[in-house]
PDB file of C-alpha atoms in Angstrom:
ATOM      1  CA  GLY A   1     136.756 -60.081 -15.206  1.00 70.00           C
ATOM      2  CA  GLU A   2     133.259 -59.529 -16.498  1.00 79.00           C
ATOM      3  CA  PRO A   3     131.488 -60.450 -13.220  1.00 84.00           C
ATOM      4  CA  GLU A   4     133.530 -57.777 -11.393  1.00 85.00           C
ATOM      5  CA  ALA A   5     132.843 -55.229 -14.159  1.00 86.00           C
ATOM      6  CA  SER A   6     129.116 -55.922 -13.953  1.00 89.00           C
ATOM      7  CA  SER A   7     129.141 -55.505 -10.173  1.00 90.00           C
ATOM      8  CA  VAL A   8     131.007 -52.202 -10.393  1.00 89.00           C
ATOM      9  CA  ARG A   9     128.683 -50.972 -13.179  1.00 90.00           C
ATOM     10  CA  GLU A  10     125.612 -51.854 -11.070  1.00 94.00           C
ATOM     11  CA  LEU A  11     127.087 -50.119  -8.009  1.00 94.00           C
ATOM     12  CA  LEU A  12     127.868 -46.930  -9.956  1.00 94.00           C
ATOM     13  CA  ALA A  13     124.459 -46.915 -11.653  1.00 95.00           C
ATOM     14  CA  GLY A  14     122.808 -47.399  -8.262  1.00 97.00           C
ATOM     15  CA  LEU A  15     124.578 -44.268  -7.054  1.00 97.00           C
ATOM     16  CA  GLY A  16     123.259 -42.333 -10.047  1.00 96.00           C
ATOM     17  CA  LEU A  17     126.653 -42.092 -11.741  1.00 96.00           C
ATOM     18  CA  PRO A  18     127.071 -42.476 -15.517  1.00 92.00           C
ATOM     19  CA  VAL A  19     128.037 -45.954 -16.730  1.00 91.00           C
ATOM     20  CA  ALA A  20     127.838 -45.382 -20.497  1.00 90.00           C
ATOM     21  CA  LEU A  21     129.041 -42.852 -23.022  1.00 90.00           C
ATOM     22  CA  PRO A  22     126.531 -40.203 -24.027  1.00 88.00           C
ATOM     23  CA  PRO A  23     125.377 -40.536 -27.644  1.00 88.00           C
ATOM     24  CA  GLY A  24     126.510 -38.108 -30.324  1.00 91.00           C
ATOM     25  CA  LEU A  25     130.259 -38.129 -29.702  1.00 92.00           C
ATOM     26  CA  THR A  26     133.084 -39.294 -31.950  1.00 94.00           C
ATOM     27  CA  GLY A  27     136.276 -41.032 -30.914  1.00 94.00           C
ATOM     28  CA  GLU A  28     138.212 -37.870 -31.830  1.00 95.00           C
ATOM     29  CA  GLN A  29     136.011 -35.808 -29.511  1.00 94.00           C
ATOM     30  CA  LEU A  30     136.528 -38.303 -26.696  1.00 94.00           C
ATOM     31  CA  LEU A  31     140.292 -38.262 -27.284  1.00 93.00           C
ATOM     32  CA  GLY A  32     140.234 -34.447 -27.130  1.00 92.00           C
ATOM     33  CA  LEU A  33     138.348 -34.556 -23.843  1.00 91.00           C
ATOM     34  CA  MET A  34     140.891 -37.004 -22.476  1.00 92.00           C
ATOM     35  CA  ARG A  35     143.750 -34.654 -23.439  1.00 90.00           C
ATOM     36  CA  GLY A  36     142.103 -31.928 -21.335  1.00 89.00           C
ATOM     37  CA  ASP A  37     141.531 -34.194 -18.329  1.00 87.00           C
ATOM     38  CA  LYS A  38     143.273 -33.406 -15.039  1.00 86.00           C
ATOM     39  CA  LYS A  39     145.260 -36.650 -15.328  1.00 83.00           C
ATOM     40  CA  SER A  40     146.865 -35.548 -18.602  1.00 86.00           C
ATOM     41  CA  SER A  41     150.234 -33.851 -18.542  1.00 82.00           C
ATOM     42  CA  ARG A  42     151.180 -31.328 -21.251  1.00 79.00           C
ATOM     43  CA  GLY A  43     148.610 -32.804 -23.622  1.00 76.00           C
ATOM     44  CA  ARG A  44     149.858 -36.349 -23.014  1.00 87.00           C
ATOM     45  CA  ILE A  45     147.056 -38.652 -21.969  1.00 93.00           C
ATOM     46  CA  ARG A  46     147.604 -40.728 -18.848  1.00 93.00           C
ATOM     47  CA  LEU A  47     145.314 -43.708 -18.454  1.00 94.00           C
ATOM     48  CA  VAL A  48     144.183 -45.152 -15.151  1.00 92.00           C
ATOM     49  CA  LEU A  49     143.732 -48.864 -15.800  1.00 91.00           C
ATOM     50  CA  LEU A  50     142.464 -51.471 -13.375  1.00 87.00           C
ATOM     51  CA  ARG A  51     144.315 -54.753 -13.002  1.00 88.00           C
ATOM     52  CA  ARG A  52     141.420 -55.729 -10.718  1.00 86.00           C
ATOM     53  CA  VAL A  53     139.083 -53.925  -8.345  1.00 86.00           C
ATOM     54  CA  GLY A  54     141.235 -51.978  -5.912  1.00 89.00           C
ATOM     55  CA  GLU A  55     144.442 -52.164  -7.970  1.00 93.00           C
ATOM     56  CA  ALA A  56     144.874 -49.297 -10.414  1.00 95.00           C
ATOM     57  CA  VAL A  57     147.843 -48.486 -12.643  1.00 95.00           C
ATOM     58  CA  LEU A  58     148.629 -45.065 -14.116  1.00 93.00           C
ATOM     59  CA  THR A  59     150.322 -45.247 -17.529  1.00 94.00           C
ATOM     60  CA  THR A  60     151.291 -43.239 -20.596  1.00 92.00           C
ATOM     61  CA  ASP A  61     152.647 -46.358 -22.311  1.00 93.00           C
ATOM     62  CA  PHE A  62     149.989 -47.156 -24.924  1.00 94.00           C
ATOM     63  CA  ASP A  63     149.404 -46.869 -28.657  1.00 95.00           C
ATOM     64  CA  GLU A  64     147.289 -43.745 -29.223  1.00 94.00           C
ATOM     65  CA  ALA A  65     146.017 -45.109 -32.566  1.00 96.00           C
ATOM     66  CA  ALA A  66     144.730 -48.217 -30.766  1.00 97.00           C
ATOM     67  CA  LEU A  67     143.079 -46.015 -28.130  1.00 96.00           C
ATOM     68  CA  LEU A  68     141.406 -43.934 -30.854  1.00 96.00           C
ATOM     69  CA  ALA A  69     140.148 -47.101 -32.589  1.00 96.00           C
ATOM     70  CA  PHE A  70     138.705 -48.321 -29.274  1.00 95.00           C
ATOM     71  CA  LEU A  71     137.046 -44.944 -28.621  1.00 95.00           C
ATOM     72  CA  GLU A  72     135.576 -44.843 -32.143  1.00 94.00           C
ATOM     73  CA  GLU A  73     134.009 -48.266 -31.614  1.00 93.00           C
ATOM     74  CA  ALA A  74     132.732 -47.350 -28.144  1.00 92.00           C
ATOM     75  CA  ALA A  75     131.247 -44.103 -29.489  1.00 92.00           C
ATOM     76  CA  ALA A  76     129.565 -45.942 -32.367  1.00 91.00           C
ATOM     77  CA  GLN A  77     128.027 -48.469 -29.953  1.00 90.00           C
ATOM     78  CA  ALA A  78     126.734 -45.560 -27.845  1.00 88.00           C
ATOM     79  CA  GLY A  79     125.048 -44.007 -30.865  1.00 84.00           C
ATOM     80  CA  GLY A  80     127.879 -41.655 -31.680  1.00 66.00           C
ATOM     81  CA  VAL A  81     128.594 -39.911 -34.930  1.00 66.00           C
ATOM     82  CA  ALA A  82     130.692 -41.635 -37.585  1.00 57.00           C
ATOM     83  CA  ALA A  83     134.102 -39.963 -37.871  1.00 55.00           C
TER      84      ALA A  83
END
């Protein structure tokens, strides 16, 4: 839930790790970066999702259009560029 997310965010920030998207990116750019990530396989994005702290799930079963919409909104909130 949100209390756990806040605790994890504070812990990561305290370690000097990024906890927000850098400004100036679009959802398409983020999606492209995700395709090149080491977790992707042959251009297919694999997401690591948390059910709760300490319990991660690796999946390719998601709607890429929904992911792009989420990334576009996240990029816009971070001061990204309109697509």
